[in-house]
Every structure is written in C-alpha cells, then in structure tokens.
mmCIF file of C-alpha atoms in Angstrom:
data_model
loop_
_atom_site.group_PDB
_atom_site.id
_atom_site.type_symbol
_atom_site.label_atom_id
_atom_site.label_comp_id
_atom_site.label_asym_id
_atom_site.label_seq_id
_atom_site.Cartn_x
_atom_site.Cartn_y
_atom_site.Cartn_z
ATOM 1 C CA MET A 195 0.000 0.000 0.000
ATOM 2 C CA PRO A 196 1.523 3.385 -0.992
ATOM 3 C CA SER A 197 2.131 5.928 1.727
ATOM 4 C CA VAL A 198 0.893 9.482 1.414
ATOM 5 C CA ALA A 199 3.104 12.209 2.785
ATOM 6 C CA ILE A 200 1.545 15.456 3.886
ATOM 7 C CA ARG A 201 3.960 18.322 3.833
ATOM 8 C CA HIS A 202 3.367 21.254 6.123
ATOM 9 C CA VAL A 203 5.089 24.545 5.376
ATOM 10 C CA GLU A 204 6.923 26.180 8.255
ATOM 11 C CA PRO A 205 5.031 29.358 9.313
ATOM 12 C CA TYR A 206 6.571 32.752 8.514
ATOM 13 C CA THR A 207 9.103 31.366 6.039
ATOM 14 C CA ASP A 208 9.280 32.885 2.547
ATOM 15 C CA GLU A 209 7.503 29.813 1.181
ATOM 16 C CA TRP A 210 4.674 30.213 3.715
ATOM 17 C CA LEU A 211 4.324 33.928 2.973
ATOM 18 C CA GLN A 212 4.076 33.187 -0.782
ATOM 19 C CA GLN A 213 1.593 30.294 -0.495
ATOM 20 C CA PRO A 214 -1.601 32.291 -1.163
ATOM 21 C CA ILE A 215 -0.181 33.740 -4.401
ATOM 22 C CA SER A 216 -0.628 30.511 -6.385
ATOM 23 C CA TYR A 217 -4.314 30.342 -5.426
ATOM 24 C CA VAL A 218 -4.890 34.047 -6.093
ATOM 25 C CA GLN A 219 -3.090 33.821 -9.447
ATOM 26 C CA ARG A 220 -5.599 31.164 -10.522
ATOM 27 C CA VAL A 221 -8.453 33.511 -9.561
ATOM 28 C CA ILE A 222 -6.791 36.353 -11.498
ATOM 29 C CA ASP A 223 -6.518 34.090 -14.552
ATOM 30 C CA VAL A 224 -10.247 33.320 -14.352
ATOM 31 C CA LEU A 225 -11.259 36.980 -13.864
ATOM 32 C CA GLY A 226 -9.024 38.061 -16.770
ATOM 33 C CA SER A 227 -9.216 41.695 -17.864
ATOM 34 C CA GLU A 228 -11.526 42.542 -14.964
ATOM 35 C CA VAL A 229 -8.378 42.685 -12.769
ATOM 36 C CA ALA A 230 -6.543 45.986 -13.325
ATOM 37 C CA ASP A 231 -3.837 45.461 -10.688
ATOM 38 C CA TRP A 232 -3.038 43.284 -7.696
ATOM 39 C CA TRP A 233 -0.646 43.143 -4.766
ATOM 40 C CA GLU A 234 0.170 41.274 -1.617
ATOM 41 C CA GLY A 235 -0.656 42.777 1.736
ATOM 42 C CA PRO A 236 1.125 41.987 4.973
ATOM 43 C CA CYS A 237 0.646 38.866 7.026
ATOM 44 C CA ASP A 238 -1.323 38.341 10.240
ATOM 45 C CA PRO A 239 -3.511 37.656 8.364
ATOM 46 C CA ARG A 240 -1.975 37.078 4.946
ATOM 47 C CA ASP A 241 -4.001 38.932 2.331
ATOM 48 C CA VAL A 242 -4.020 39.873 -1.338
ATOM 49 C CA THR A 243 -5.863 42.749 -3.042
ATOM 50 C CA LEU A 244 -7.196 42.660 -6.608
ATOM 51 C CA LYS A 245 -8.042 46.136 -7.862
ATOM 52 C CA LEU A 246 -10.811 45.720 -10.429
ATOM 53 C CA ALA A 247 -11.275 47.698 -13.620
ATOM 54 C CA ASP A 248 -14.479 49.327 -12.304
ATOM 55 C CA GLY A 249 -12.679 50.871 -9.290
ATOM 56 C CA SER A 250 -13.853 48.296 -6.796
ATOM 57 C CA ALA A 251 -11.538 45.772 -5.193
ATOM 58 C CA LEU A 252 -11.573 42.156 -4.122
ATOM 59 C CA VAL A 253 -9.527 41.289 -1.066
ATOM 60 C CA TRP A 254 -8.752 37.746 0.017
ATOM 61 C CA ASP A 255 -7.484 36.974 3.497
ATOM 62 C CA GLU A 256 -6.750 33.721 5.258
ATOM 63 C CA GLU A 257 -9.462 34.216 7.895
ATOM 64 C CA SER A 258 -12.581 35.281 6.002
ATOM 65 C CA GLY A 259 -11.961 34.569 2.317
ATOM 66 C CA TRP A 260 -12.997 37.020 -0.409
ATOM 67 C CA ARG A 261 -14.665 40.390 0.127
ATOM 68 C CA LEU A 262 -15.734 43.031 -2.374
ATOM 69 C CA GLY A 263 -15.938 46.745 -1.804
ATOM 70 C CA THR A 264 -15.112 50.186 -3.098
ATOM 71 C CA PHE A 265 -11.363 50.676 -2.876
ATOM 72 C CA VAL A 266 -10.467 53.389 -0.325
ATOM 73 C CA SER A 267 -6.756 52.889 0.348
ATOM 74 C CA GLY A 268 -3.971 50.342 0.420
ATOM 75 C CA GLY A 269 -1.015 49.150 -1.553
ATOM 76 C CA PRO A 270 1.757 46.562 -1.575
ATOM 77 C CA GLY A 271 2.572 45.490 1.978
ATOM 78 C CA LEU A 272 -0.503 47.250 3.434
ATOM 79 C CA HIS A 273 -3.934 45.974 4.386
ATOM 80 C CA SER A 274 -6.448 47.461 1.936
ATOM 81 C CA GLU A 275 -9.374 49.485 3.197
ATOM 82 C CA LEU A 276 -12.701 49.020 1.423
ATOM 83 C CA ALA A 277 -16.076 50.742 1.814
ATOM 84 C CA GLY A 278 -19.410 48.979 1.409
ATOM 85 C CA VAL A 279 -17.925 45.553 2.009
ATOM 86 C CA ARG A 280 -19.727 42.399 0.964
ATOM 87 C CA TYR A 281 -18.221 38.927 1.628
ATOM 88 C CA LEU A 282 -18.501 36.516 -1.271
ATOM 89 C CA GLY A 283 -19.227 33.349 0.695
ATOM 90 C CA HIS A 284 -18.512 29.809 -0.517
ATOM 91 C CA GLY A 285 -15.773 29.272 2.061
ATOM 92 C CA LEU A 286 -12.206 30.306 2.569
ATOM 93 C CA LEU A 287 -10.837 28.908 -0.706
ATOM 94 C CA PRO A 288 -13.677 28.683 -3.215
ATOM 95 C CA ARG A 289 -12.605 27.072 -6.453
ATOM 96 C CA PRO A 290 -11.230 29.831 -8.705
ATOM 97 C CA GLU A 291 -13.881 29.013 -11.322
ATOM 98 C CA ARG A 292 -16.606 29.870 -8.764
ATOM 99 C CA VAL A 293 -15.272 33.330 -7.911
ATOM 100 C CA PRO A 294 -16.764 35.189 -10.929
ATOM 101 C CA SER A 295 -20.318 34.046 -10.144
ATOM 102 C CA ALA A 296 -19.781 34.745 -6.428
ATOM 103 C CA LEU A 297 -18.528 38.216 -7.399
ATOM 104 C CA SER A 298 -21.680 38.800 -9.464
ATOM 105 C CA ASP A 299 -23.823 37.700 -6.528
ATOM 106 C CA ALA A 300 -21.958 40.039 -4.163
ATOM 107 C CA ARG A 301 -22.412 42.955 -6.560
ATOM 108 C CA ALA A 302 -26.144 42.218 -6.659
ATOM 109 C CA GLY A 303 -26.334 41.544 -2.914
ATOM 110 C CA VAL A 304 -27.765 38.059 -3.398
ATOM 111 C CA GLY A 305 -26.738 34.409 -3.115
ATOM 112 C CA ALA A 306 -24.180 33.388 -0.499
ATOM 113 C CA SER A 307 -22.781 36.931 -0.226
ATOM 114 C CA SER A 308 -23.165 38.766 3.057
ATOM 115 C CA ALA A 309 -22.324 42.052 4.720
ATOM 116 C CA TRP A 310 -21.390 40.028 7.809
ATOM 117 C CA ARG A 311 -17.771 38.937 8.110
ATOM 118 C CA PRO A 312 -17.345 35.179 8.324
ATOM 119 C CA CYS A 313 -14.422 33.846 10.320
ATOM 120 C CA TYR A 314 -13.436 30.452 8.941
ATOM 121 C CA ARG A 315 -10.192 30.243 10.919
ATOM 122 C CA SER A 316 -7.693 32.364 12.832
ATOM 123 C CA HIS A 317 -4.365 33.271 11.271
ATOM 124 C CA ARG A 318 -2.831 32.358 14.636
ATOM 125 C CA ASN A 319 -3.636 28.676 14.037
ATOM 126 C CA CYS A 320 -0.594 28.065 11.855
ATOM 127 C CA ARG A 321 -0.741 24.272 12.259
ATOM 128 C CA ASP A 322 -4.427 23.724 11.426
ATOM 129 C CA GLY A 323 -3.833 22.198 7.965
ATOM 130 C CA PHE A 324 -4.698 25.301 5.948
ATOM 131 C CA ASP A 325 -1.176 25.280 4.479
ATOM 132 C CA VAL A 326 -1.962 21.855 2.996
ATOM 133 C CA ALA A 327 -5.013 23.300 1.194
ATOM 134 C CA LEU A 328 -2.953 26.198 -0.172
ATOM 135 C CA ASP A 329 -0.184 23.803 -1.190
ATOM 136 C CA PHE A 330 -2.631 22.162 -3.612
ATOM 137 C CA TYR A 331 -2.616 25.350 -5.708
ATOM 138 C CA CYS A 332 1.177 25.688 -5.417
ATOM 139 C CA ARG A 333 1.572 22.191 -6.857
ATOM 140 C CA LEU A 334 -0.790 23.052 -9.751
ATOM 141 C CA VAL A 335 1.467 25.965 -10.713
ATOM 142 C CA ASP A 336 4.644 23.897 -10.347
ATOM 143 C CA ALA A 337 3.318 21.008 -12.467
#
C-alpha cells in the first residue's frame, strides 16, 4: 500500500508567505481583464488585493476569504481598506472558477454573499492544515 506524505510549510518562512499567491493567481486568470492590478498585503492575516477595472476591489485573506468593496486605500505590503464591504461566501478557498459568479452575486447583494464577516479560521492557528489546502494550488502551478 503506498504511503501518502503530507507536507506542512513552516510558518513565517518565505515559502509560507508566498503560499496564497498561487491560489490568487488562478483567480486572477479566471477573472481576466476585470483585474486591473493586484498586490500582496502583509501577514497576520496574509491577504491579497485585486483592484478591479471598475474601481472596486476584491480582497482575500486567510481568515474570512474574499470580500468586495469600493477601494479606499492600500497598496503593496498594506492591508487594503474598502467601503461597502460584501463577503462573497462559498468558504475560505472557493474554487477559482466559482469566484466570478460569487462576485456577481456580491455585486447584486444576493446568493451566499453577506455584509457580515465570516471567520473560517484564525491566522494564529498556523498548524491547522490550511497550508496543505494552499499547497494544492502551489503544486498546480509547479506542475
């Protein structure tokens, strides 16, 4: 019987800090020209901002997933501030192919989107297996 090795990434290493990028890059690929710019925020929690062509922004963080709002401020290495926030729903790491429809729902204020912030996990729980889920997307990029 073959053995399955699960590899955990050591928290706060460069590899750990870069883990969300592979997932977010897949979302950017699906959204295409709708994404005008993007950047990484700081950690605690790790987050990434996608500035959209219409002036709004999508922010993903490792505690509450994706949220949409009007971009107020932020930039590389900073947490982005949004107004009129709506959380997309569908969990912390919805399949990239599901993000466009979740984004449409959030814009319309329907579906699984909500103005209430979900908290799927705490960024302080570095050994909860979330790195394994992110690693799936890293391996897709490396393949």
